[in-house]
Short mmCIF file of C-alpha atoms and ligand atoms in Angstrom, two decimals:
data_model
loop_
_atom_site.label_atom_id
_atom_site.label_comp_id
_atom_site.label_asym_id
_atom_site.label_seq_id
_atom_site.Cartn_x
_atom_site.Cartn_y
_atom_site.Cartn_z
CA UNK R 1 -13.82 -22.85 24.71
CA UNK R 2 -11.79 -22.28 20.86
CA UNK R 3 -8.85 -23.00 20.76
CA UNK R 4 -5.82 -20.65 19.29
CA UNK R 5 -7.57 -19.26 16.23
CA UNK R 6 -4.39 -18.23 13.88
CA UNK R 7 -3.89 -22.19 13.91
CA UNK R 8 -4.92 -23.89 10.93
CA UNK R 9 -6.05 -27.54 9.88
CA UNK R 10 -7.63 -30.43 8.51
CA UNK R 11 -10.07 -31.65 10.56
CA UNK R 12 -11.82 -32.51 8.11
CA UNK R 13 -9.93 -33.96 4.71
CA UNK R 14 -7.79 -36.30 7.56
CA UNK R 15 -4.27 -34.53 4.91
CA UNK R 16 -5.92 -36.84 2.16
CA UNK R 17 -4.80 -35.82 -1.04
CA UNK R 18 -7.82 -35.25 -3.05
CA UNK R 19 -10.58 -32.57 -1.59
CA UNK R 20 -13.35 -32.22 -3.94
CA UNK R 21 -14.71 -28.31 -3.07
CA UNK R 22 -16.89 -25.91 -4.17
CA UNK R 23 -15.04 -22.92 -3.95
CA UNK R 24 -10.87 -22.81 -3.26
CA UNK R 25 -9.84 -19.54 -2.00
CA UNK R 26 -6.22 -19.36 -2.73
CA UNK R 27 -3.90 -17.09 0.21
CA UNK R 28 -5.14 -15.94 3.90
CA UNK R 29 -4.61 -12.24 3.95
CA UNK R 30 -8.17 -9.60 4.32
CA UNK R 31 -8.94 -10.43 0.59
CA UNK R 32 -8.89 -14.07 0.99
CA UNK R 33 -9.88 -14.36 4.22
CA UNK R 34 -13.45 -12.26 2.57
CA UNK R 35 -14.02 -14.05 -0.31
CA UNK R 36 -14.13 -17.77 1.68
CA UNK R 37 -16.23 -16.40 3.77
CA UNK R 38 -19.04 -14.75 1.58
CA UNK R 39 -18.59 -17.84 -0.64
CA UNK R 40 -19.65 -19.93 2.23
CA UNK R 41 -22.65 -17.14 2.61
CA UNK R 42 -23.78 -18.83 -0.29
CA UNK R 43 -23.75 -22.40 0.71
CA UNK R 44 -20.71 -23.26 -0.75
CA UNK R 45 -18.06 -25.80 0.53
CA UNK R 46 -14.79 -23.58 0.59
CA UNK R 47 -10.89 -24.52 1.23
CA UNK R 48 -8.78 -20.82 2.22
CA UNK R 49 -5.06 -22.39 1.03
CA UNK R 50 -2.51 -20.59 3.45
CA UNK R 51 1.07 -20.79 2.68
CA UNK R 52 2.50 -19.98 5.47
CA UNK R 53 1.43 -21.74 8.99
CA UNK R 54 -0.96 -19.09 9.80
CA UNK R 55 -3.28 -16.87 8.36
CA UNK R 56 -3.45 -13.47 8.50
CA UNK R 57 0.28 -12.66 9.07
CA UNK R 58 0.72 -9.57 6.27
CA UNK R 59 -2.79 -7.92 7.92
CA UNK R 60 -1.56 -8.12 11.45
CA UNK R 61 1.19 -5.99 10.45
CA UNK R 62 -0.87 -3.00 9.13
CA UNK R 63 -1.00 0.24 10.28
CA UNK R 64 2.18 -0.37 12.60
CA UNK R 65 -0.23 -3.26 14.34
CA UNK R 66 -3.27 -0.90 14.88
CA UNK R 67 -4.20 -1.64 11.54
CA UNK R 68 -5.98 0.88 9.50
CA UNK R 69 -8.30 -1.29 8.25
CA UNK R 70 -10.88 1.04 6.26
CA UNK R 71 -11.95 5.14 5.66
CA UNK R 72 -14.62 7.71 5.22
CA UNK R 73 -14.21 8.75 2.76
CA UNK R 74 -17.37 8.24 -0.15
CA UNK R 75 -17.26 5.86 -2.53
CA UNK R 76 -16.50 8.62 -5.31
CA UNK R 77 -13.26 10.38 -3.67
CA UNK R 78 -12.35 6.66 -2.43
CA UNK R 79 -12.09 6.08 -6.23
CA UNK R 80 -10.54 8.87 -6.98
CA UNK R 81 -6.92 8.81 -4.50
CA UNK R 82 -6.68 5.06 -6.33
CA UNK R 83 -5.59 6.43 -9.47
CA UNK R 84 -6.92 6.29 -13.14
CA UNK R 85 -8.92 2.72 -12.99
CA UNK R 86 -10.24 3.52 -10.00
CA UNK R 87 -13.26 3.64 -11.25
CA UNK R 88 -12.44 -0.65 -11.43
CA UNK R 89 -13.09 -0.85 -7.99
CA UNK R 90 -16.99 0.37 -7.70
CA UNK R 91 -18.85 -3.08 -7.89
CA UNK R 92 -17.18 -4.01 -4.65
CA UNK R 93 -17.44 -1.26 -3.08
CA UNK R 94 -21.10 -0.37 -3.90
CA UNK R 95 -21.39 -3.66 -2.44
CA UNK R 96 -18.76 -3.87 0.46
CA UNK R 97 -17.90 -0.51 0.99
CA UNK R 98 -16.38 1.10 4.21
CA UNK R 99 -19.74 0.89 6.04
CA UNK R 100 -20.95 -3.11 5.24
CA UNK R 101 -17.45 -3.09 6.25
CA UNK R 102 -17.50 -1.81 9.56
CA UNK R 103 -20.62 -3.11 10.37
CA UNK R 104 -19.69 -6.50 9.14
CA UNK R 105 -16.69 -6.05 11.70
CA UNK R 106 -19.15 -5.15 14.38
CA UNK R 107 -21.18 -8.55 13.48
CA UNK R 108 -17.83 -10.57 14.64
CA UNK R 109 -17.73 -8.30 17.41
CA UNK R 110 -14.26 -6.22 16.09
CA UNK R 111 -15.68 -2.20 16.89
CA UNK R 112 -14.41 0.07 14.58
CA UNK R 113 -13.98 3.95 15.56
CA UNK R 114 -12.17 7.21 13.29
CA UNK R 115 -10.78 8.95 15.85
CA UNK R 116 -9.43 11.52 13.45
CA UNK R 117 -12.77 11.28 11.29
CA UNK R 118 -11.23 9.98 8.45
CA UNK R 119 -9.01 7.05 8.74
CA UNK R 120 -11.08 3.57 10.47
CA UNK R 121 -9.12 1.84 13.41
CA UNK R 122 -10.53 -1.42 15.45
CA UNK R 123 -11.05 0.25 18.68
CA UNK R 124 -8.90 -2.13 20.33
CA UNK R 125 -6.20 -0.29 18.08
CA UNK R 126 -4.82 -3.78 17.71
CA UNK R 127 -4.63 -5.45 14.09
CA UNK R 128 -5.22 -9.05 16.22
CA UNK R 129 -7.91 -8.04 17.70
CA UNK R 130 -9.01 -7.75 13.54
CA UNK R 131 -7.17 -11.45 12.82
CA UNK R 132 -8.81 -13.73 15.37
CA UNK R 133 -11.89 -12.48 15.24
CA UNK R 134 -11.81 -13.02 11.63
CA UNK R 135 -10.55 -16.67 12.20
CA UNK R 136 -12.73 -17.28 15.06
CA UNK R 137 -15.11 -16.58 12.06
CA UNK R 138 -14.39 -19.07 9.16
CA UNK R 139 -14.19 -21.88 12.22
CA UNK R 140 -17.24 -21.15 12.84
CA UNK R 141 -18.26 -20.99 9.05
CA UNK R 142 -17.33 -24.20 8.58
CA UNK R 143 -14.66 -23.19 6.01
CA UNK R 144 -11.60 -25.45 5.59
CA UNK R 145 -8.00 -23.94 6.55
CA UNK R 146 -5.41 -25.71 5.50
CA UNK R 147 -2.16 -23.50 6.39
CA UNK R 148 1.01 -24.59 4.79
CA UNK R 149 -0.56 -25.16 1.47
CA UNK R 150 0.84 -23.45 -1.41
CA UNK R 151 -0.94 -24.45 -4.70
CA UNK R 152 0.97 -23.26 -7.11
CA UNK R 153 -0.14 -23.95 -10.70
CA UNK R 154 -3.97 -24.81 -11.72
CA UNK R 155 -5.73 -28.24 -12.78
CA UNK R 156 -7.33 -27.83 -16.34
CA UNK R 157 -8.99 -30.01 -17.38
CA UNK R 158 -9.58 -30.30 -21.98
CA UNK R 159 -9.16 -25.64 -21.15
CA UNK R 160 -11.53 -25.83 -18.10
CA UNK R 161 -10.56 -25.34 -14.35
CA UNK R 162 -11.07 -28.80 -12.57
CA UNK R 163 -8.95 -27.31 -9.03
CA UNK R 164 -4.83 -26.83 -8.13
CA UNK R 165 -2.35 -28.16 -7.65
CA UNK R 166 0.50 -28.66 -4.50
CA UNK R 167 3.51 -29.90 -4.90
CA UNK R 168 1.99 -33.06 -2.78
CA UNK R 169 -1.65 -32.97 -3.02
CA UNK R 170 -4.12 -31.60 -4.93
CA UNK R 171 -7.66 -30.61 -4.83
CA UNK R 172 -10.60 -29.93 -7.02
CA UNK R 173 -12.49 -27.07 -7.43
CA UNK R 174 -13.88 -25.82 -10.58
CA UNK R 175 -14.24 -22.61 -8.75
CA UNK R 176 -10.66 -20.39 -7.82
CA UNK R 177 -10.69 -17.63 -5.74
CA UNK R 178 -6.18 -16.07 -6.33
CA UNK R 179 -5.61 -13.91 -4.15
CA UNK R 180 -2.19 -14.53 -3.09
CA UNK R 181 -1.71 -10.64 -2.87
CA UNK R 182 1.63 -8.92 -4.15
CA UNK R 183 4.99 -8.66 -4.68
CA UNK R 184 5.80 -7.06 -1.03
CA UNK R 185 7.44 -8.26 1.84
CA UNK R 186 8.81 -12.02 1.84
CA UNK R 187 7.53 -12.59 5.38
CA UNK R 188 4.64 -11.04 5.16
CA UNK R 189 4.08 -14.09 2.64
CA UNK R 190 4.54 -12.38 -0.68
CA UNK R 191 5.63 -15.41 -2.77
CA UNK R 192 4.31 -13.30 -6.17
CA UNK R 193 2.43 -16.69 -7.44
CA UNK R 194 -1.21 -15.58 -8.35
CA UNK R 195 0.98 -13.98 -11.26
CA UNK R 196 2.44 -17.62 -12.58
CA UNK R 197 -1.57 -18.89 -11.42
CA UNK R 198 -3.07 -16.08 -13.89
CA UNK R 199 -0.49 -16.18 -16.62
CA UNK R 200 -1.40 -20.11 -16.52
CA UNK R 201 -5.08 -19.04 -17.58
CA UNK R 202 -3.72 -16.91 -19.83
CA UNK R 203 -4.02 -13.53 -17.87
CA UNK R 204 -0.75 -10.51 -18.85
CA UNK R 205 0.59 -9.00 -15.81
CA UNK R 206 2.00 -5.49 -15.78
CA UNK R 207 4.90 -4.31 -14.85
CA UNK R 208 5.28 -4.86 -10.99
CA UNK R 209 7.11 -2.37 -9.21
CA UNK R 210 7.43 -1.56 -4.99
CA UNK R 211 5.32 1.26 -4.17
CA UNK R 212 4.59 2.96 -0.85
CA UNK R 213 8.06 2.59 -0.34
CA UNK R 214 11.07 4.54 1.49
CA UNK R 215 13.04 6.71 -0.59
CA UNK R 216 17.09 5.90 -0.81
CA UNK R 217 18.84 9.46 -1.26
CA UNK R 218 22.59 10.12 -3.62
CA UNK R 219 22.14 13.35 -0.92
CA UNK R 220 23.61 11.96 2.98
CA UNK R 221 22.73 14.45 4.29
CA UNK R 222 19.08 13.35 5.99
CA UNK R 223 20.96 11.00 8.40
CA UNK R 224 22.36 13.39 10.23
CA UNK R 225 18.65 14.63 10.52
CA UNK R 226 16.93 11.69 11.26
CA UNK R 227 15.63 12.66 14.38
CA UNK R 228 13.52 15.22 12.60
CA UNK R 229 9.66 14.62 11.07
CA UNK R 230 8.68 17.29 9.09
CA UNK R 231 4.99 17.99 8.54
CA UNK R 232 3.26 19.24 5.89
CA UNK R 233 6.42 19.17 3.65
CA UNK R 234 5.46 19.38 -0.03
CA UNK R 235 7.90 16.87 -2.64
CA UNK R 236 7.53 17.35 -6.17
CA UNK R 237 10.12 15.42 -9.17
CA UNK R 238 12.40 18.11 -11.01
CA UNK R 239 11.63 16.20 -14.25
CA UNK R 240 9.33 18.16 -17.95
CA UNK R 241 6.76 17.78 -18.09
CA UNK R 242 6.62 15.78 -14.35
CA UNK R 243 5.46 18.74 -12.46
CA UNK R 244 1.91 17.96 -11.88
CA UNK R 245 3.70 15.27 -9.68
CA UNK R 246 3.54 16.23 -6.25
CA UNK R 247 2.94 15.28 -2.60
CA UNK R 248 2.42 17.31 0.94
CA UNK R 249 2.14 16.14 4.90
CA UNK R 250 4.75 14.17 6.79
CA UNK R 251 8.14 13.49 5.76
CA UNK R 252 10.91 10.98 7.55
CA UNK R 253 14.26 10.76 7.10
CA UNK R 254 16.29 7.75 7.64
CA UNK R 255 19.10 6.85 7.23
CA UNK R 256 19.26 6.17 3.97
CA UNK R 257 17.21 9.07 2.29
CA UNK R 258 13.57 9.48 2.52
CA UNK R 259 9.89 8.09 4.03
CA UNK R 260 6.66 8.61 5.90
CA UNK R 261 3.74 9.26 5.42
CA UNK R 262 4.58 11.74 2.43
CA UNK R 263 7.07 9.38 0.90
CA UNK R 264 5.39 6.37 1.09
CA UNK R 265 1.94 7.81 -0.95
CA UNK R 266 4.74 9.34 -3.50
CA UNK R 267 6.74 6.36 -4.55
CA UNK R 268 4.67 5.00 -6.13
CA UNK R 269 5.42 6.87 -9.50
CA UNK R 270 9.41 6.76 -8.00
CA UNK R 271 10.22 2.71 -10.20
CA UNK R 272 9.05 3.48 -13.19
CA UNK R 273 11.51 7.16 -13.35
CA UNK R 274 14.27 5.08 -12.28
CA UNK R 275 14.00 2.80 -15.05
CA UNK R 276 13.57 5.67 -17.10
CA UNK R 277 15.92 8.19 -15.83
CA UNK R 278 19.06 6.28 -13.48
CA UNK R 279 18.78 9.27 -11.02
CA UNK R 280 15.11 10.75 -9.96
CA UNK R 281 15.57 14.40 -8.99
CA UNK R 282 12.99 16.03 -6.14
CA UNK R 283 12.67 19.13 -5.07
CA UNK R 284 11.05 19.20 -1.29
CA UNK R 285 10.09 22.14 -0.03
CA UNK R 286 10.65 21.48 4.47
CA UNK R 287 10.23 25.35 5.46
CA UNK R 288 6.13 25.66 5.02
CA UNK R 289 7.55 28.52 2.58
CA UNK R 290 8.20 27.70 -0.93
CA UNK R 291 8.81 30.43 -2.91
CA UNK R 292 12.30 31.34 -2.73
CA UNK R 293 10.78 35.44 -2.86
CA UNK R 294 9.77 35.12 0.04
CA UNK R 295 13.30 33.91 1.61
CA UNK R 296 14.74 36.49 -0.07
CA UNK R 297 12.44 39.06 1.92
CA UNK R 298 12.44 36.93 5.33
CA UNK R 299 17.20 37.35 4.74
CA UNK R 300 17.40 41.00 3.70
CA UNK R 301 14.84 41.62 6.97
CA UNK R 302 16.75 39.53 9.03
CA UNK R 303 20.14 41.48 7.14
CA UNK R 304 18.70 44.77 8.78
CA UNK R 305 17.18 43.72 12.14
CA UNK R 306 19.93 41.50 13.56
CA UNK R 307 23.40 42.16 10.83
CA UNK R 308 25.25 39.98 13.72
CA UNK R 309 23.28 36.97 14.33
CA UNK R 310 24.79 33.35 12.09
CA UNK R 311 22.63 32.86 9.44
CA UNK R 312 22.09 29.31 11.38
CA UNK R 313 21.46 30.57 14.34
CA UNK R 314 18.62 32.60 12.08
CA UNK R 315 17.15 29.51 10.35
CA UNK R 316 16.94 27.26 13.80
CA UNK R 317 14.21 29.95 14.47
CA UNK R 318 12.06 28.19 12.20
CA UNK R 319 13.33 24.21 11.71
CA UNK R 320 15.29 21.80 13.45
CA UNK R 321 18.89 22.72 13.70
CA UNK R 322 20.11 19.85 11.84
CA UNK R 323 17.94 21.07 8.81
CA UNK R 324 18.86 24.64 9.43
CA UNK R 325 23.20 23.50 9.37
CA UNK R 326 22.28 21.56 5.94
CA UNK R 327 20.74 24.43 3.89
CA UNK R 328 23.64 26.75 4.92
CA UNK R 329 25.98 23.34 3.60
CA UNK R 330 23.79 23.12 0.09
CA UNK R 331 24.16 26.53 -0.30
CA UNK R 332 27.21 26.25 0.01
CA UNK R 333 27.80 28.53 3.49
CA UNK R 334 29.37 29.03 6.66
CA UNK R 335 26.31 28.21 9.75
CA UNK R 336 27.99 31.04 11.37
CA UNK R 337 28.36 33.35 8.61
CA UNK R 338 26.72 36.76 10.57
CA UNK R 339 23.60 37.44 8.04
CA UNK R 340 24.83 40.82 7.65
CA UNK R 341 27.90 39.10 5.99
CA UNK R 342 25.79 37.55 3.93
CA UNK R 343 26.16 38.78 -0.24
CA UNK R 344 23.68 38.86 -3.20
CA UNK R 345 24.26 35.89 -4.60
CA UNK R 346 24.68 33.00 -2.10
CA UNK R 347 21.66 35.27 -0.39
CA UNK R 348 19.24 33.92 -3.45
CA UNK R 349 21.17 30.96 -3.75
CA UNK R 350 20.15 30.13 0.68
CA UNK R 351 16.94 31.29 -0.46
CA UNK R 352 16.18 29.06 -2.84
CA UNK R 353 17.61 25.89 -1.41
CA UNK R 354 15.10 26.75 1.96
CA UNK R 355 11.83 26.64 -1.17
CA UNK R 356 13.15 23.90 -2.54
CA UNK R 357 15.56 21.87 -1.29
CA UNK R 358 17.02 19.66 -4.19
CA UNK R 359 17.08 15.44 -3.65
CA UNK R 360 18.68 12.74 -5.97
CA UNK R 361 16.65 9.19 -5.65
CA UNK R 362 18.45 6.67 -7.28
CA UNK R 363 16.18 3.99 -5.60
CA UNK R 364 14.00 3.35 -3.50
CA UNK R 365 13.88 0.50 -0.76
CA UNK R 366 12.27 -2.17 -2.96
CA UNK R 367 9.63 -4.74 -3.04
CA UNK R 368 11.27 -6.03 0.85
CA UNK R 369 10.49 -2.48 2.41
CA UNK R 370 7.51 -1.73 0.41
CA UNK R 371 4.25 -1.69 1.89
CA UNK R 372 1.87 -2.36 -2.03
CA UNK R 373 3.01 -3.58 -5.54
CA UNK R 374 1.79 -1.14 -8.36
CA UNK R 375 0.91 -3.56 -10.97
CA UNK R 376 -0.19 -6.96 -11.15
CA UNK R 377 -3.25 -9.33 -13.17
CA UNK R 378 -4.57 -6.65 -15.99
CA UNK R 379 -7.53 -5.55 -15.16
CA UNK R 380 -9.21 -5.59 -18.46
CA UNK R 381 -9.32 -9.14 -18.92
CA UNK R 382 -10.81 -9.58 -15.07
CA UNK R 383 -14.72 -8.70 -14.94
CA UNK R 384 -15.65 -5.50 -12.28
CA UNK R 385 -18.31 -6.87 -12.27
CA UNK R 386 -17.53 -10.09 -10.82
CA UNK R 387 -13.29 -10.48 -10.27
CA UNK R 388 -13.98 -12.81 -13.29
CA UNK R 389 -11.84 -14.42 -15.70
CA UNK R 390 -12.73 -13.30 -19.23
CA UNK R 391 -10.31 -16.38 -19.93
CA UNK R 392 -11.10 -19.09 -17.73
CA UNK R 393 -14.39 -19.37 -16.47
CA UNK R 394 -14.71 -20.43 -11.91
CA UNK R 395 -11.18 -18.23 -11.87
CA UNK R 396 -11.68 -14.09 -9.83
CA UNK R 397 -9.23 -13.24 -8.46
CA UNK R 398 -9.24 -11.16 -4.94
CA UNK R 399 -6.81 -8.51 -3.36
CA UNK R 400 -3.21 -6.92 -4.29
CA UNK R 401 -2.67 -9.74 -6.96
CA UNK R 402 -4.63 -7.32 -10.07
CA UNK R 403 -3.05 -3.76 -10.96
CA UNK R 404 -4.81 -1.66 -8.40
CA UNK R 405 -4.06 0.29 -5.75
CA UNK R 406 -3.99 2.48 -3.46
CA UNK R 407 -2.29 5.32 -1.04
CA UNK R 408 -2.00 4.76 2.86
CA UNK R 409 -4.74 5.40 4.41
CA UNK R 410 -6.45 2.46 4.67
CA UNK R 411 -7.56 2.15 0.51
CA UNK R 412 -6.33 -0.73 0.46
CA UNK R 413 -7.44 -3.18 2.94
CA UNK R 414 -11.32 -1.28 1.99
CA UNK R 415 -9.07 -2.72 -1.53
CA UNK R 416 -8.45 -5.95 -0.37
CA UNK R 417 -12.54 -6.90 1.51
CA UNK R 418 -14.67 -5.53 -1.56
CA UNK R 419 -12.79 -7.56 -3.59
CA UNK R 420 -12.25 -10.30 -1.85
CA UNK R 421 -16.28 -10.41 -1.03
CA UNK R 422 -17.44 -10.22 -4.36
CA UNK R 423 -15.26 -12.34 -6.13
CA UNK R 424 -16.75 -14.64 -3.14
CA UNK R 425 -20.02 -14.19 -3.94
CA UNK R 426 -19.96 -14.38 -7.50
CA UNK R 427 -17.63 -18.26 -7.43
CA UNK R 428 -19.88 -19.03 -3.78
CA UNK R 429 -23.46 -18.12 -6.23
CA UNK R 430 -21.97 -19.52 -9.52
CA UNK R 431 -21.31 -22.67 -8.36
CA UNK R 432 -24.64 -23.34 -6.24
CA UNK R 433 -25.91 -23.14 -9.65
CA UNK R 434 -24.31 -25.75 -10.80
C1 FAD K 1 3.68 -3.26 6.85
C2 FAD K 1 2.48 -2.77 6.22
C3 FAD K 1 1.88 -2.41 6.63
C4 FAD K 1 0.00 -2.19 5.36
N1 FAD K 1 -0.57 -1.22 6.54
C5 FAD K 1 -1.59 -0.79 6.03
C6 FAD K 1 -2.97 0.06 6.20
O1 FAD K 1 -2.67 -0.27 7.42
N2 FAD K 1 -3.51 -0.11 5.65
C7 FAD K 1 -4.27 -0.88 4.73
O2 FAD K 1 -5.42 -0.12 3.63
N3 FAD K 1 -3.20 -1.77 3.67
C8 FAD K 1 -2.16 -1.87 4.60
N4 FAD K 1 -1.45 -2.37 4.12
C9 FAD K 1 -1.20 -3.16 3.28
C10 FAD K 1 -1.31 -4.32 2.91
O3 FAD K 1 -2.01 -5.26 3.67
C11 FAD K 1 -2.31 -4.81 1.49
O4 FAD K 1 -2.83 -4.09 1.21
C12 FAD K 1 -3.79 -5.58 1.12
O5 FAD K 1 -3.06 -6.59 2.90
C13 FAD K 1 -3.42 -6.74 0.17
O6 FAD K 1 -4.47 -7.60 0.57
P1 FAD K 1 -4.33 -9.06 -0.19
O7 FAD K 1 -6.02 -10.00 0.97
O8 FAD K 1 -4.17 -8.95 -1.59
O9 FAD K 1 -2.99 -9.72 0.22
P2 FAD K 1 -2.11 -10.14 1.36
O10 FAD K 1 -2.28 -9.71 2.36
O11 FAD K 1 -0.57 -10.18 0.40
O12 FAD K 1 -2.26 -11.42 1.51
C14 FAD K 1 -2.29 -12.80 0.22
C15 FAD K 1 -1.41 -14.31 1.37
O13 FAD K 1 -1.46 -15.12 -0.01
C16 FAD K 1 -0.31 -16.29 0.36
N5 FAD K 1 -0.06 -17.20 0.01
C17 FAD K 1 0.73 -15.69 -1.63
N6 FAD K 1 0.81 -17.58 -2.21
C18 FAD K 1 0.11 -18.22 -2.15
C19 FAD K 1 0.10 -19.40 -2.29
N7 FAD K 1 1.40 -19.56 -3.80
N8 FAD K 1 -0.51 -20.44 -2.10
C20 FAD K 1 -1.09 -20.11 -0.55
N9 FAD K 1 -0.79 -18.74 0.18
C21 FAD K 1 -0.62 -17.47 -0.62
C22 FAD K 1 0.58 -15.08 1.57
O14 FAD K 1 1.02 -15.46 2.47
C23 FAD K 1 -0.05 -14.48 2.05
O15 FAD K 1 -0.86 -14.38 4.02
C24 FAD K 1 0.45 -2.80 5.06
C25 FAD K 1 1.15 -2.80 4.51
C26 FAD K 1 2.09 -3.52 4.83
C27 FAD K 1 3.94 -4.74 4.37
#
C-alpha cells in the first residue's frame, strides 16, 4: 500500500552528499512537480528539491482549499488576460493547455469539472485530491524527491552549469529547472530564492510587487460595512491618464479596507502607483448606477413622492443598511434628514457619492497577503519555446518565478502547470540527447 504520499525522502541515495541526476528541479509547487513529471517522461533521472517538509503546500491552499486549477477560455483569450506579455505563454499552452491539463489529471484519477462553465475545479472540490494524486504519480515515476532541501546556488564550472548546492549538500546535474515561485505567502513556501539563482546566471529581475492582494484604505468606514458583499462593483483609479484602469466584480469590505475578486484582480495596478503617488485615489461604484445624473433624478423623484422619508431609509431599499449610512456620512448629511428637506447642493453631492464613491488606498496587504507576485525573471532573457535561459544553457525556468502573472480564475495555476511541463520536457529531452 502506498504510504503517506506527501512525505518525502530520498530512498535511493540514503542521504549521500553528491547525487548525479539528468535533471534537477528546484521547487515542489505545481510548476516544479509538472517539470519533474515531464522530464521523467522523456526518460530522464529526475531529482525534485523542495525546501518545505512537503510538496504542493501552496497548491493545497489554492482556491480556498478548492483549487481553481484552470478555466475553459480558449488560448487566445486566456493569454489576453495576462496583459501585454501574455503571448509569451503560447508555446507552453500549445503543448499543455487547459484540455491537456485536464486529460493529464484524469489520467492520474483526478476528475475535474467547471460548475459555472468557466472555472475548473477537481470534482471533489478539494485541492488535497490534486496534491495527493501528483505525489503518487511522482513516486510511481521513480522521481527522487528531497524535501527540506533548499538549493540556493548553482554550481558552475568554467561558465557551464554542472549542478546545484544547498548549505549541506550538492547535486550534480547539467539540467536544472528553477520553479521556486515568487515572494508571496512565506508560510506557503515563498522564498524569493529563484531570483538569486537567476541572478547568478546573469539574469535580470524586474521589480517584484504583491499582486492579487487586499487594499488598505485611509478611510475607516469599510470596517463598518464588513458584513456586506457588493456584487458587480466597479472600481477605477482616479488619477490623470488612468481612466482605462478599471475592474468590475464582487467587492468585500474588510477591517482595513477592500478585498474580494474585483479588488484582487485590480490590485496588480496599485503598488507601482503607490510608489509614485504615495496614496492612490479610487472611485467605487457600489450602487450599480455609475452616473450621478441618474441618482440625482432618483433623489428628486423620492423628494416629490415621499418627502417625509429619511434619506438613509430611502437608500436602504437599494443597498445594504451600513452602506446607506456611510453614503450619507460622506456627503456629509445626517441620515435622518427627510428627503423633502434635501437642498440642491447636498442632493447633488449625495448623487455624486452614490454614483462614484471616493476612497484612498494607502497600502496593500503586502507579500504576506498577496496571492501572487508580479515581476520576476525577465521574459526576454528566457526563450518562450523552451523556457531555457538565453545566458546559461541547461538552465530552465517555470511558473511564478518568471515575470508573468494572470488574474484570478485558474490562470496562474494553468500557467504554472503549462510552463512546468514545457521546461521539464525540454530539459529532459536535452539531457537524453547528450
Ligand atoms: C492562498 C492562495 C490561493 C491561490 N488560489 C489560486 C487558484 O485557485 N487558482 C490559481 O490559478 N492560482 C491560485 N493561486 C496562485 C497559485 O497558487 C500560484 O500562482 C502557483 O502556485 C505558482 O506555482 P509555482 O509552482 O510557480 O510556485 P509555488 O506554488 O509557490 O511553488 C514553489 C515551491 O518552491 C519551493 N521553494 C522555494 N524556494 C526553494 C528553494 N530554494 N529550494 C527548494 N524549494 C524552494 C517553495 O517551498 C514552493 O513549494 C493562489 C495563491 C495563493 C497564495
